[in-house]
Amino acid sequence: MHPLLAVVVSYGGSTHLHRLLSALVAIRGSRVVLVENDTLGDCPVPDGVRVLEGQGNVGYGTAVNVAVRAELEDGSAPEWLLVVNSDVTIPADTADVLPKLLAWYPPSVDAVAFPFLATAGGPPARSRTVLPTPRTSAFIAVRGEAAAVARWPDLRYPVGAFFAIRVPTFLRMGGFDPSFWMYYEETDLFARLHAAAGRIAWADDEWPVVHLGGETVGRSGLLHAELGRAGALYARRHRASLGWAWPAVYAGQLVLLTARKLVTGHPHDALRAARILAGLLGGLVRPSWEPAVRSRWNAVPAAARHRLGRLPRQELAGG
C-alpha cells in the first residue's frame, strides 16, 4: 500500500522535472504519477513513475482527477494526495519528513499547506491567499494580498502549486471541477472545502518547497485572459455566496492595477492586468466561449474534460 499519491502535472516538461520526480519517488511510501498535457519529447522519466499522456491538454485540476481516477481504478487506496506543479523543487529535508509530517496530523485535518522558499532570483512565490469575496478583493486592491491574509486567516488557502489533501476528502468533494481549465481550480476546491467546514493545516516554515512559477506560461496573452475567464466561471459557480458584487469589485481591482502599473513604469504588468480584465469581461458576457481550444495550447473542451476528469464518488470511494 502507498499512503501517499503524488501527482505531478506537466506541459512539455520543465528544466528540472527529472529531479522533481526523482525526489518524489524516493519518498517512503509514495506512488508517483506524471500527467503530461502535451508531450514529454526527450525528457527522461525516472523508474517507478507512472506516466499518463494522450488525454490532451486538460489543464491542471482535471489532470489531477485523471491520475486519481486511474490509480483508484487499479486498486490503489492512498490516504493522502500530494498535488505538485512541474516547476516545484522539494528540498531534501522536506522530502524526508513528508510522510511522518502527514501521518502526524489528526483525522480532523483535511489538507496541508507548505511555505515557499525564496530563490536566487528574488523573493518566494506566493504560497497562500484568501478566498475571493467583495470585501477581500477590495481590501487587496488597497492594502495588498499579504495584509488580507493576515486579516482573514479563516479564509486562507494554499495556491495550487504544492499542497496535500486527504483522498477521502478529495473524493467526497468530487475532486477538482473539470469546468476550470486553467486557474481558479484550487480556489474553487478550497471554497467548497471551506463551505463544508473543512480544516487546513499549515506546515512550519522549516519544511518549505521552492516554486519558480510561470516557467511553462511566460508572457502568454491568452493565458492571462484565461485567468480572467476563470474568474468569471468562479463567480457563476459561487454566485450564491458571492452575489454579483464580487466580479464588479474584481474588475475595479484590475482597472486600478492596470493604472498603477502604467504610472509606475511597468508596462508589461499593466498589459497583463488589462488582459485579465478583458478575459473576465469576456467570460461574463460569453460564458460558453473557449478560445483556448483553438489556440496553440490546444485545450480540451469543457465537455470532454468532464468525461475525462469526473470522479464518480460512490464508485471510486467504494460506495
PDB file of C-alpha atoms in Angstrom:
ATOM      1  CA  MET A   1       0.000   0.000   0.000  1.00  0.00           C
ATOM      2  CA  HIS A   2       1.182   3.514  -0.793  1.00  0.00           C
ATOM      3  CA  PRO A   3      -0.199   6.014   1.745  1.00  0.00           C
ATOM      4  CA  LEU A   4       0.878   8.945  -0.433  1.00  0.00           C
ATOM      5  CA  LEU A   5      -0.113   9.527  -4.066  1.00  0.00           C
ATOM      6  CA  ALA A   6       1.965  12.320  -5.602  1.00  0.00           C
ATOM      7  CA  VAL A   7       0.577  13.730  -8.851  1.00  0.00           C
ATOM      8  CA  VAL A   8       2.759  15.976 -10.993  1.00  0.00           C
ATOM      9  CA  VAL A   9       1.106  17.901 -13.819  1.00  0.00           C
ATOM     10  CA  SER A  10       3.344  18.920 -16.702  1.00  0.00           C
ATOM     11  CA  TYR A  11       3.053  20.689 -20.041  1.00  0.00           C
ATOM     12  CA  GLY A  12       6.067  19.734 -22.102  1.00  0.00           C
ATOM     13  CA  GLY A  13       8.220  19.071 -19.065  1.00  0.00           C
ATOM     14  CA  SER A  14      10.396  21.606 -17.271  1.00  0.00           C
ATOM     15  CA  THR A  15      14.091  22.212 -16.772  1.00  0.00           C
ATOM     16  CA  HIS A  16      14.173  20.178 -13.575  1.00  0.00           C
ATOM     17  CA  LEU A  17      11.256  17.750 -13.975  1.00  0.00           C
ATOM     18  CA  HIS A  18      13.536  14.711 -13.681  1.00  0.00           C
ATOM     19  CA  ARG A  19      14.971  15.983 -10.391  1.00  0.00           C
ATOM     20  CA  LEU A  20      11.480  16.617  -9.013  1.00  0.00           C
ATOM     21  CA  LEU A  21      10.227  13.161  -9.986  1.00  0.00           C
ATOM     22  CA  SER A  22      13.345  11.521  -8.550  1.00  0.00           C
ATOM     23  CA  ALA A  23      12.792  13.300  -5.240  1.00  0.00           C
ATOM     24  CA  LEU A  24       9.157  12.185  -5.113  1.00  0.00           C
ATOM     25  CA  VAL A  25       9.942   8.557  -5.991  1.00  0.00           C
ATOM     26  CA  ALA A  26      12.467   8.477  -3.149  1.00  0.00           C
ATOM     27  CA  ILE A  27       9.837   9.449  -0.554  1.00  0.00           C
ATOM     28  CA  ARG A  28       8.978   6.438   1.566  1.00  0.00           C
ATOM     29  CA  GLY A  29       5.519   5.029   0.841  1.00  0.00           C
ATOM     30  CA  SER A  30       4.884   7.226  -2.179  1.00  0.00           C
ATOM     31  CA  ARG A  31       3.317   6.416  -5.527  1.00  0.00           C
ATOM     32  CA  VAL A  32       4.161   8.968  -8.234  1.00  0.00           C
ATOM     33  CA  VAL A  33       2.063   9.736 -11.309  1.00  0.00           C
ATOM     34  CA  LEU A  34       3.086  12.217 -14.005  1.00  0.00           C
ATOM     35  CA  VAL A  35       0.240  13.598 -16.110  1.00  0.00           C
ATOM     36  CA  GLU A  36       1.638  15.107 -19.306  1.00  0.00           C
ATOM     37  CA  ASN A  37      -0.732  17.562 -21.009  1.00  0.00           C
ATOM     38  CA  ASP A  38       1.481  17.985 -24.075  1.00  0.00           C
ATOM     39  CA  THR A  39       4.390  15.710 -24.943  1.00  0.00           C
ATOM     40  CA  LEU A  40       7.485  14.831 -22.957  1.00  0.00           C
ATOM     41  CA  GLY A  41       9.643  14.528 -26.042  1.00  0.00           C
ATOM     42  CA  ASP A  42      13.156  13.542 -24.962  1.00  0.00           C
ATOM     43  CA  CYS A  43      12.556  14.416 -21.310  1.00  0.00           C
ATOM     44  CA  PRO A  44      13.654  11.369 -19.253  1.00  0.00           C
ATOM     45  CA  VAL A  45      11.396   9.948 -16.555  1.00  0.00           C
ATOM     46  CA  PRO A  46      12.812   8.044 -13.546  1.00  0.00           C
ATOM     47  CA  ASP A  47      11.909   4.414 -12.977  1.00  0.00           C
ATOM     48  CA  GLY A  48       8.871   3.961 -10.777  1.00  0.00           C
ATOM     49  CA  VAL A  49       6.909   6.903 -12.187  1.00  0.00           C
ATOM     50  CA  ARG A  50       3.609   6.151 -13.887  1.00  0.00           C
ATOM     51  CA  VAL A  51       3.111   8.394 -16.924  1.00  0.00           C
ATOM     52  CA  LEU A  52      -0.349   9.308 -18.196  1.00  0.00           C
ATOM     53  CA  GLU A  53      -0.441  11.081 -21.537  1.00  0.00           C
ATOM     54  CA  GLY A  54      -2.515  11.235 -24.674  1.00  0.00           C
ATOM     55  CA  GLN A  55      -5.549  12.768 -22.993  1.00  0.00           C
ATOM     56  CA  GLY A  56      -4.715  16.179 -24.448  1.00  0.00           C
ATOM     57  CA  ASN A  57      -4.295  19.451 -22.618  1.00  0.00           C
ATOM     58  CA  VAL A  58      -6.951  19.016 -19.949  1.00  0.00           C
ATOM     59  CA  GLY A  59      -5.467  21.678 -17.707  1.00  0.00           C
ATOM     60  CA  TYR A  60      -4.298  21.365 -14.125  1.00  0.00           C
ATOM     61  CA  GLY A  61      -7.172  20.251 -11.923  1.00  0.00           C
ATOM     62  CA  THR A  62      -8.653  17.830 -14.431  1.00  0.00           C
ATOM     63  CA  ALA A  63      -5.214  16.250 -14.889  1.00  0.00           C
ATOM     64  CA  VAL A  64      -5.063  15.559 -11.149  1.00  0.00           C
ATOM     65  CA  ASN A  65      -8.524  13.974 -11.314  1.00  0.00           C
ATOM     66  CA  VAL A  66      -7.396  11.791 -14.222  1.00  0.00           C
ATOM     67  CA  ALA A  67      -4.457  10.496 -12.166  1.00  0.00           C
ATOM     68  CA  VAL A  68      -6.540   9.856  -9.053  1.00  0.00           C
ATOM     69  CA  ARG A  69      -9.167   8.011 -11.039  1.00  0.00           C
ATOM     70  CA  ALA A  70      -6.584   5.835 -12.801  1.00  0.00           C
ATOM     71  CA  GLU A  71      -4.920   4.885  -9.525  1.00  0.00           C
ATOM     72  CA  LEU A  72      -8.129   4.085  -7.690  1.00  0.00           C
ATOM     73  CA  GLU A  73      -9.482   2.035 -10.569  1.00  0.00           C
ATOM     74  CA  ASP A  74      -6.263  -0.002 -10.379  1.00  0.00           C
ATOM     75  CA  GLY A  75      -6.955  -0.779  -6.733  1.00  0.00           C
ATOM     76  CA  SER A  76      -4.735   1.786  -5.049  1.00  0.00           C
ATOM     77  CA  ALA A  77      -6.066   3.262  -1.795  1.00  0.00           C
ATOM     78  CA  PRO A  78      -3.798   6.151  -0.758  1.00  0.00           C
ATOM     79  CA  GLU A  79      -4.574   8.233   2.306  1.00  0.00           C
ATOM     80  CA  TRP A  80      -3.041  11.461   1.026  1.00  0.00           C
ATOM     81  CA  LEU A  81      -2.917  13.158  -2.372  1.00  0.00           C
ATOM     82  CA  LEU A  82       0.058  15.445  -2.979  1.00  0.00           C
ATOM     83  CA  VAL A  83      -0.618  17.915  -5.802  1.00  0.00           C
ATOM     84  CA  VAL A  84       2.622  19.121  -7.393  1.00  0.00           C
ATOM     85  CA  ASN A  85       3.329  21.544 -10.218  1.00  0.00           C
ATOM     86  CA  SER A  86       6.184  20.600 -12.531  1.00  0.00           C
ATOM     87  CA  ASP A  87       8.157  23.748 -11.659  1.00  0.00           C
ATOM     88  CA  VAL A  88       8.431  22.890  -7.958  1.00  0.00           C
ATOM     89  CA  THR A  89      11.625  21.781  -6.228  1.00  0.00           C
ATOM     90  CA  ILE A  90      11.441  19.861  -2.941  1.00  0.00           C
ATOM     91  CA  PRO A  91      14.402  20.292  -0.575  1.00  0.00           C
ATOM     92  CA  ALA A  92      15.798  17.024   0.781  1.00  0.00           C
ATOM     93  CA  ASP A  93      14.787  17.791   4.382  1.00  0.00           C
ATOM     94  CA  THR A  94      11.174  18.417   3.379  1.00  0.00           C
ATOM     95  CA  ALA A  95      11.046  15.251   1.273  1.00  0.00           C
ATOM     96  CA  ASP A  96      12.489  13.185   4.128  1.00  0.00           C
ATOM     97  CA  VAL A  97       9.990  14.404   6.709  1.00  0.00           C
ATOM     98  CA  LEU A  98       6.910  14.499   4.469  1.00  0.00           C
ATOM     99  CA  PRO A  99       5.487  11.011   5.281  1.00  0.00           C
ATOM    100  CA  LYS A 100       5.917  11.495   9.032  1.00  0.00           C
ATOM    101  CA  LEU A 101       4.551  15.024   8.840  1.00  0.00           C
ATOM    102  CA  LEU A 102       1.357  13.964   7.069  1.00  0.00           C
ATOM    103  CA  ALA A 103       0.914  10.970   9.384  1.00  0.00           C
ATOM    104  CA  TRP A 104       1.258  13.280  12.390  1.00  0.00           C
ATOM    105  CA  TYR A 105      -1.822  15.351  11.543  1.00  0.00           C
ATOM    106  CA  PRO A 106      -5.068  14.178  13.190  1.00  0.00           C
ATOM    107  CA  PRO A 107      -8.008  12.954  11.066  1.00  0.00           C
ATOM    108  CA  SER A 108      -9.710  16.326  11.554  1.00  0.00           C
ATOM    109  CA  VAL A 109      -7.142  17.920   9.217  1.00  0.00           C
ATOM    110  CA  ASP A 110      -8.304  17.698   5.599  1.00  0.00           C
ATOM    111  CA  ALA A 111      -5.443  19.464   3.817  1.00  0.00           C
ATOM    112  CA  VAL A 112      -1.890  20.620   4.499  1.00  0.00           C
ATOM    113  CA  ALA A 113      -0.236  23.701   3.020  1.00  0.00           C
ATOM    114  CA  PHE A 114       3.505  24.356   2.786  1.00  0.00           C
ATOM    115  CA  PRO A 115       5.625  27.530   2.776  1.00  0.00           C
ATOM    116  CA  PHE A 116       7.655  28.530  -0.285  1.00  0.00           C
ATOM    117  CA  LEU A 117      11.332  29.414  -0.135  1.00  0.00           C
ATOM    118  CA  ALA A 118      12.914  32.425  -1.748  1.00  0.00           C
ATOM    119  CA  THR A 119      15.084  31.763  -4.809  1.00  0.00           C
ATOM    120  CA  ALA A 120      18.336  33.266  -6.011  1.00  0.00           C
ATOM    121  CA  GLY A 121      16.288  35.348  -8.430  1.00  0.00           C
ATOM    122  CA  GLY A 122      14.123  37.025  -5.815  1.00  0.00           C
ATOM    123  CA  PRO A 123      11.518  36.617  -3.074  1.00  0.00           C
ATOM    124  CA  PRO A 124       9.456  33.438  -2.655  1.00  0.00           C
ATOM    125  CA  ALA A 125       6.434  32.865  -4.845  1.00  0.00           C
ATOM    126  CA  ARG A 126       3.088  33.349  -3.132  1.00  0.00           C
ATOM    127  CA  SER A 127       2.137  30.222  -1.198  1.00  0.00           C
ATOM    128  CA  ARG A 128      -1.198  31.343   0.224  1.00  0.00           C
ATOM    129  CA  THR A 129      -4.004  33.761  -0.428  1.00  0.00           C
ATOM    130  CA  VAL A 130      -7.579  34.362   0.720  1.00  0.00           C
ATOM    131  CA  LEU A 131     -10.847  33.228  -0.808  1.00  0.00           C
ATOM    132  CA  PRO A 132     -12.383  35.879  -3.080  1.00  0.00           C
ATOM    133  CA  THR A 133     -15.209  37.943  -1.646  1.00  0.00           C
ATOM    134  CA  PRO A 134     -16.213  41.541  -2.364  1.00  0.00           C
ATOM    135  CA  ARG A 135     -14.532  42.589   0.890  1.00  0.00           C
ATOM    136  CA  THR A 136     -11.289  40.643   0.450  1.00  0.00           C
ATOM    137  CA  SER A 137     -10.826  41.734  -3.165  1.00  0.00           C
ATOM    138  CA  ALA A 138     -11.492  45.389  -2.344  1.00  0.00           C
ATOM    139  CA  PHE A 139      -9.093  45.170   0.593  1.00  0.00           C
ATOM    140  CA  ILE A 140      -6.378  43.587  -1.572  1.00  0.00           C
ATOM    141  CA  ALA A 141      -6.733  46.385  -4.123  1.00  0.00           C
ATOM    142  CA  VAL A 142      -5.904  48.944  -1.426  1.00  0.00           C
ATOM    143  CA  ARG A 143      -3.691  47.138   1.093  1.00  0.00           C
ATOM    144  CA  GLY A 144      -2.277  44.138  -0.778  1.00  0.00           C
ATOM    145  CA  GLU A 145      -2.612  40.370  -0.523  1.00  0.00           C
ATOM    146  CA  ALA A 146      -0.351  39.828   2.489  1.00  0.00           C
ATOM    147  CA  ALA A 147      -2.446  42.204   4.579  1.00  0.00           C
ATOM    148  CA  ALA A 148      -5.621  40.394   3.514  1.00  0.00           C
ATOM    149  CA  VAL A 149      -4.146  37.031   4.524  1.00  0.00           C
ATOM    150  CA  ALA A 150      -3.351  38.463   7.955  1.00  0.00           C
ATOM    151  CA  ARG A 151      -6.813  39.993   8.360  1.00  0.00           C
ATOM    152  CA  TRP A 152      -8.848  36.950   7.268  1.00  0.00           C
ATOM    153  CA  PRO A 153      -6.911  33.881   8.469  1.00  0.00           C
ATOM    154  CA  ASP A 154     -10.065  31.748   8.326  1.00  0.00           C
ATOM    155  CA  LEU A 155     -10.282  32.396   4.564  1.00  0.00           C
ATOM    156  CA  ARG A 156      -6.680  31.410   3.831  1.00  0.00           C
ATOM    157  CA  TYR A 157      -5.981  28.620   1.385  1.00  0.00           C
ATOM    158  CA  PRO A 158      -2.827  27.334  -0.380  1.00  0.00           C
ATOM    159  CA  VAL A 159      -2.070  28.072  -4.011  1.00  0.00           C
ATOM    160  CA  GLY A 160      -2.287  25.026  -6.241  1.00  0.00           C
ATOM    161  CA  ALA A 161       1.418  24.527  -6.949  1.00  0.00           C
ATOM    162  CA  PHE A 162       2.015  22.286  -3.925  1.00  0.00           C
ATOM    163  CA  PHE A 163      -0.344  21.023  -1.230  1.00  0.00           C
ATOM    164  CA  ALA A 164      -1.609  17.782   0.285  1.00  0.00           C
ATOM    165  CA  ILE A 165      -5.240  16.762   0.754  1.00  0.00           C
ATOM    166  CA  ARG A 166      -6.735  13.585   2.179  1.00  0.00           C
ATOM    167  CA  VAL A 167      -8.006  11.346  -0.616  1.00  0.00           C
ATOM    168  CA  PRO A 168     -11.325  10.574   1.165  1.00  0.00           C
ATOM    169  CA  THR A 169     -11.933  14.326   1.481  1.00  0.00           C
ATOM    170  CA  PHE A 170     -10.966  14.881  -2.152  1.00  0.00           C
ATOM    171  CA  LEU A 171     -13.386  12.186  -3.305  1.00  0.00           C
ATOM    172  CA  ARG A 172     -16.257  13.371  -1.119  1.00  0.00           C
ATOM    173  CA  MET A 173     -15.913  16.757  -2.782  1.00  0.00           C
ATOM    174  CA  GLY A 174     -15.786  15.255  -6.261  1.00  0.00           C
ATOM    175  CA  GLY A 175     -12.187  16.354  -6.777  1.00  0.00           C
ATOM    176  CA  PHE A 176     -11.363  19.372  -8.891  1.00  0.00           C
ATOM    177  CA  ASP A 177     -14.182  20.785 -11.003  1.00  0.00           C
ATOM    178  CA  PRO A 178     -13.283  19.990 -14.652  1.00  0.00           C
ATOM    179  CA  SER A 179     -15.127  23.145 -15.736  1.00  0.00           C
ATOM    180  CA  PHE A 180     -11.940  25.017 -14.832  1.00  0.00           C
ATOM    181  CA  TRP A 181      -9.277  24.509 -17.491  1.00  0.00           C
ATOM    182  CA  MET A 182      -6.577  26.726 -16.033  1.00  0.00           C
ATOM    183  CA  TYR A 183      -6.676  28.843 -12.896  1.00  0.00           C
ATOM    184  CA  TYR A 184      -9.143  29.067 -10.017  1.00  0.00           C
ATOM    185  CA  GLU A 185      -9.399  25.276  -9.808  1.00  0.00           C
ATOM    186  CA  GLU A 186      -7.809  25.221  -6.365  1.00  0.00           C
ATOM    187  CA  THR A 187      -9.745  28.353  -5.350  1.00  0.00           C
ATOM    188  CA  ASP A 188     -12.967  26.541  -6.195  1.00  0.00           C
ATOM    189  CA  LEU A 189     -11.795  23.378  -4.401  1.00  0.00           C
ATOM    190  CA  PHE A 190     -10.911  25.199  -1.194  1.00  0.00           C
ATOM    191  CA  ALA A 191     -14.040  27.348  -1.333  1.00  0.00           C
ATOM    192  CA  ARG A 192     -16.057  24.125  -1.312  1.00  0.00           C
ATOM    193  CA  LEU A 193     -13.882  22.737   1.478  1.00  0.00           C
ATOM    194  CA  HIS A 194     -14.415  25.932   3.491  1.00  0.00           C
ATOM    195  CA  ALA A 195     -18.182  25.724   2.952  1.00  0.00           C
ATOM    196  CA  ALA A 196     -18.076  22.139   4.250  1.00  0.00           C
ATOM    197  CA  ALA A 197     -16.203  23.290   7.385  1.00  0.00           C
ATOM    198  CA  GLY A 198     -13.033  21.515   6.275  1.00  0.00           C
ATOM    199  CA  ARG A 199      -9.751  22.197   8.035  1.00  0.00           C
ATOM    200  CA  ILE A 200      -6.430  23.261   6.517  1.00  0.00           C
ATOM    201  CA  ALA A 201      -3.191  22.886   8.497  1.00  0.00           C
ATOM    202  CA  TRP A 202      -0.119  24.973   7.742  1.00  0.00           C
ATOM    203  CA  ALA A 203       3.273  23.279   7.898  1.00  0.00           C
ATOM    204  CA  ASP A 204       6.051  25.054   9.774  1.00  0.00           C
ATOM    205  CA  ASP A 205       8.490  27.257   7.887  1.00  0.00           C
ATOM    206  CA  GLU A 206      11.211  24.646   8.389  1.00  0.00           C
ATOM    207  CA  TRP A 207       9.501  22.381   5.805  1.00  0.00           C
ATOM    208  CA  PRO A 208       9.340  24.533   2.666  1.00  0.00           C
ATOM    209  CA  VAL A 209       9.403  23.906  -1.068  1.00  0.00           C
ATOM    210  CA  VAL A 210      10.579  26.105  -3.943  1.00  0.00           C
ATOM    211  CA  HIS A 211       8.147  27.225  -6.634  1.00  0.00           C
ATOM    212  CA  LEU A 212       9.583  29.063  -9.615  1.00  0.00           C
ATOM    213  CA  GLY A 213       6.196  29.940 -11.087  1.00  0.00           C
ATOM    214  CA  GLY A 214       5.304  30.630 -14.695  1.00  0.00           C
ATOM    215  CA  GLU A 215       8.002  28.515 -16.315  1.00  0.00           C
ATOM    216  CA  THR A 216       5.581  26.999 -18.837  1.00  0.00           C
ATOM    217  CA  VAL A 217       3.414  30.118 -19.200  1.00  0.00           C
ATOM    218  CA  GLY A 218       5.774  33.037 -19.677  1.00  0.00           C
ATOM    219  CA  ARG A 219       4.023  36.103 -21.072  1.00  0.00           C
ATOM    220  CA  SER A 220       1.217  34.317 -22.897  1.00  0.00           C
ATOM    221  CA  GLY A 221      -1.549  36.842 -23.524  1.00  0.00           C
ATOM    222  CA  LEU A 222      -4.138  34.130 -23.971  1.00  0.00           C
ATOM    223  CA  LEU A 223      -3.330  32.543 -20.624  1.00  0.00           C
ATOM    224  CA  HIS A 224      -3.553  35.925 -18.932  1.00  0.00           C
ATOM    225  CA  ALA A 225      -7.030  36.293 -20.425  1.00  0.00           C
ATOM    226  CA  GLU A 226      -7.855  32.750 -19.301  1.00  0.00           C
ATOM    227  CA  LEU A 227      -7.150  33.841 -15.732  1.00  0.00           C
ATOM    228  CA  GLY A 228      -9.914  36.404 -16.094  1.00  0.00           C
ATOM    229  CA  ARG A 229     -12.238  33.929 -17.782  1.00  0.00           C
ATOM    230  CA  ALA A 230     -11.695  31.502 -14.912  1.00  0.00           C
ATOM    231  CA  GLY A 231     -12.639  34.299 -12.526  1.00  0.00           C
ATOM    232  CA  ALA A 232     -15.929  34.721 -14.390  1.00  0.00           C
ATOM    233  CA  LEU A 233     -16.573  30.982 -14.119  1.00  0.00           C
ATOM    234  CA  TYR A 234     -15.783  31.087 -10.406  1.00  0.00           C
ATOM    235  CA  ALA A 235     -18.252  33.945  -9.955  1.00  0.00           C
ATOM    236  CA  ARG A 236     -21.004  31.901 -11.599  1.00  0.00           C
ATOM    237  CA  ARG A 237     -20.162  28.753  -9.639  1.00  0.00           C
ATOM    238  CA  HIS A 238     -20.257  30.610  -6.309  1.00  0.00           C
ATOM    239  CA  ARG A 239     -22.914  33.193  -7.043  1.00  0.00           C
ATOM    240  CA  ALA A 240     -24.971  32.084  -4.023  1.00  0.00           C
ATOM    241  CA  SER A 241     -22.208  33.164  -1.640  1.00  0.00           C
ATOM    242  CA  LEU A 242     -20.555  35.924  -3.685  1.00  0.00           C
ATOM    243  CA  GLY A 243     -23.501  37.581  -5.398  1.00  0.00           C
ATOM    244  CA  TRP A 244     -22.724  39.705  -8.450  1.00  0.00           C
ATOM    245  CA  ALA A 245     -20.812  42.240  -6.394  1.00  0.00           C
ATOM    246  CA  TRP A 246     -17.572  40.270  -6.489  1.00  0.00           C
ATOM    247  CA  PRO A 247     -16.934  40.324 -10.270  1.00  0.00           C
ATOM    248  CA  ALA A 248     -17.617  44.070 -10.238  1.00  0.00           C
ATOM    249  CA  VAL A 249     -15.119  44.568  -7.416  1.00  0.00           C
ATOM    250  CA  TYR A 250     -12.616  42.295  -9.167  1.00  0.00           C
ATOM    251  CA  ALA A 251     -12.971  44.298 -12.385  1.00  0.00           C
ATOM    252  CA  GLY A 252     -12.366  47.502 -10.452  1.00  0.00           C
ATOM    253  CA  GLN A 253      -9.326  45.924  -8.818  1.00  0.00           C
ATOM    254  CA  LEU A 254      -7.890  45.103 -12.257  1.00  0.00           C
ATOM    255  CA  VAL A 255      -8.584  48.609 -13.585  1.00  0.00           C
ATOM    256  CA  LEU A 256      -6.780  50.079 -10.588  1.00  0.00           C
ATOM    257  CA  LEU A 257      -3.879  47.651 -11.010  1.00  0.00           C
ATOM    258  CA  THR A 258      -3.535  48.486 -14.708  1.00  0.00           C
ATOM    259  CA  ALA A 259      -3.403  52.205 -13.995  1.00  0.00           C
ATOM    260  CA  ARG A 260      -0.997  51.759 -11.093  1.00  0.00           C
ATOM    261  CA  LYS A 261       1.434  49.699 -13.186  1.00  0.00           C
ATOM    262  CA  LEU A 262       1.342  52.217 -16.020  1.00  0.00           C
ATOM    263  CA  VAL A 263       2.044  55.119 -13.686  1.00  0.00           C
ATOM    264  CA  THR A 264       4.935  53.298 -12.004  1.00  0.00           C
ATOM    265  CA  GLY A 265       6.547  52.368 -15.320  1.00  0.00           C
ATOM    266  CA  HIS A 266       5.702  48.662 -15.557  1.00  0.00           C
ATOM    267  CA  PRO A 267       4.010  48.358 -18.961  1.00  0.00           C
ATOM    268  CA  HIS A 268       4.243  44.553 -19.152  1.00  0.00           C
ATOM    269  CA  ASP A 269       2.465  44.175 -15.813  1.00  0.00           C
ATOM    270  CA  ALA A 270      -0.128  46.721 -16.905  1.00  0.00           C
ATOM    271  CA  LEU A 271      -0.750  44.764 -20.100  1.00  0.00           C
ATOM    272  CA  ARG A 272      -1.130  41.560 -18.113  1.00  0.00           C
ATOM    273  CA  ALA A 273      -3.742  43.146 -15.830  1.00  0.00           C
ATOM    274  CA  ALA A 274      -5.596  44.556 -18.843  1.00  0.00           C
ATOM    275  CA  ARG A 275      -5.671  41.129 -20.475  1.00  0.00           C
ATOM    276  CA  ILE A 276      -7.024  39.546 -17.292  1.00  0.00           C
ATOM    277  CA  LEU A 277      -9.732  42.219 -17.221  1.00  0.00           C
ATOM    278  CA  ALA A 278     -10.612  41.525 -20.858  1.00  0.00           C
ATOM    279  CA  GLY A 279     -10.853  37.818 -20.077  1.00  0.00           C
ATOM    280  CA  LEU A 280     -13.089  38.474 -17.070  1.00  0.00           C
ATOM    281  CA  LEU A 281     -15.468  40.626 -19.093  1.00  0.00           C
ATOM    282  CA  GLY A 282     -15.449  38.139 -21.972  1.00  0.00           C
ATOM    283  CA  GLY A 283     -16.193  35.277 -19.606  1.00  0.00           C
ATOM    284  CA  LEU A 284     -19.132  37.136 -18.100  1.00  0.00           C
ATOM    285  CA  VAL A 285     -20.604  38.046 -21.491  1.00  0.00           C
ATOM    286  CA  ARG A 286     -19.822  34.807 -23.368  1.00  0.00           C
ATOM    287  CA  PRO A 287     -19.546  32.034 -20.779  1.00  0.00           C
ATOM    288  CA  SER A 288     -19.563  29.174 -23.310  1.00  0.00           C
ATOM    289  CA  TRP A 289     -16.751  30.595 -25.487  1.00  0.00           C
ATOM    290  CA  GLU A 290     -13.494  28.617 -25.162  1.00  0.00           C
ATOM    291  CA  PRO A 291     -10.764  30.463 -27.099  1.00  0.00           C
ATOM    292  CA  ALA A 292      -8.010  28.234 -25.684  1.00  0.00           C
ATOM    293  CA  VAL A 293      -9.456  25.244 -27.557  1.00  0.00           C
ATOM    294  CA  ARG A 294      -8.403  26.739 -30.907  1.00  0.00           C
ATOM    295  CA  SER A 295      -5.155  28.222 -29.674  1.00  0.00           C
ATOM    296  CA  ARG A 296      -1.595  26.912 -29.645  1.00  0.00           C
ATOM    297  CA  TRP A 297      -2.393  25.479 -26.213  1.00  0.00           C
ATOM    298  CA  ASN A 298      -4.934  23.061 -27.741  1.00  0.00           C
ATOM    299  CA  ALA A 299      -7.123  22.987 -24.648  1.00  0.00           C
ATOM    300  CA  VAL A 300      -9.517  20.054 -24.387  1.00  0.00           C
ATOM    301  CA  PRO A 301     -13.123  21.371 -24.491  1.00  0.00           C
ATOM    302  CA  ALA A 302     -15.041  21.527 -21.217  1.00  0.00           C
ATOM    303  CA  ALA A 303     -17.477  18.757 -22.140  1.00  0.00           C
ATOM    304  CA  ALA A 304     -14.612  16.342 -22.820  1.00  0.00           C
ATOM    305  CA  ARG A 305     -12.811  17.407 -19.640  1.00  0.00           C
ATOM    306  CA  HIS A 306     -15.886  16.482 -17.633  1.00  0.00           C
ATOM    307  CA  ARG A 307     -15.874  12.996 -19.146  1.00  0.00           C
ATOM    308  CA  LEU A 308     -12.163  12.512 -18.543  1.00  0.00           C
ATOM    309  CA  GLY A 309     -11.938  14.098 -15.116  1.00  0.00           C
ATOM    310  CA  ARG A 310     -15.148  13.040 -13.457  1.00  0.00           C
ATOM    311  CA  LEU A 311     -14.684  11.207 -10.180  1.00  0.00           C
ATOM    312  CA  PRO A 312     -17.773   9.044  -9.582  1.00  0.00           C
ATOM    313  CA  ARG A 313     -17.887   9.415  -5.826  1.00  0.00           C
ATOM    314  CA  GLN A 314     -19.804   6.231  -4.999  1.00  0.00           C
ATOM    315  CA  GLU A 315     -17.890   4.027  -7.430  1.00  0.00           C
ATOM    316  CA  LEU A 316     -14.413   5.309  -6.660  1.00  0.00           C
ATOM    317  CA  ALA A 317     -14.901   5.892  -2.965  1.00  0.00           C
ATOM    318  CA  GLY A 318     -16.168   2.371  -2.536  1.00  0.00           C
ATOM    319  CA  GLY A 319     -19.876   3.112  -2.269  1.00  0.00           C
TER     320      GLY A 319
END
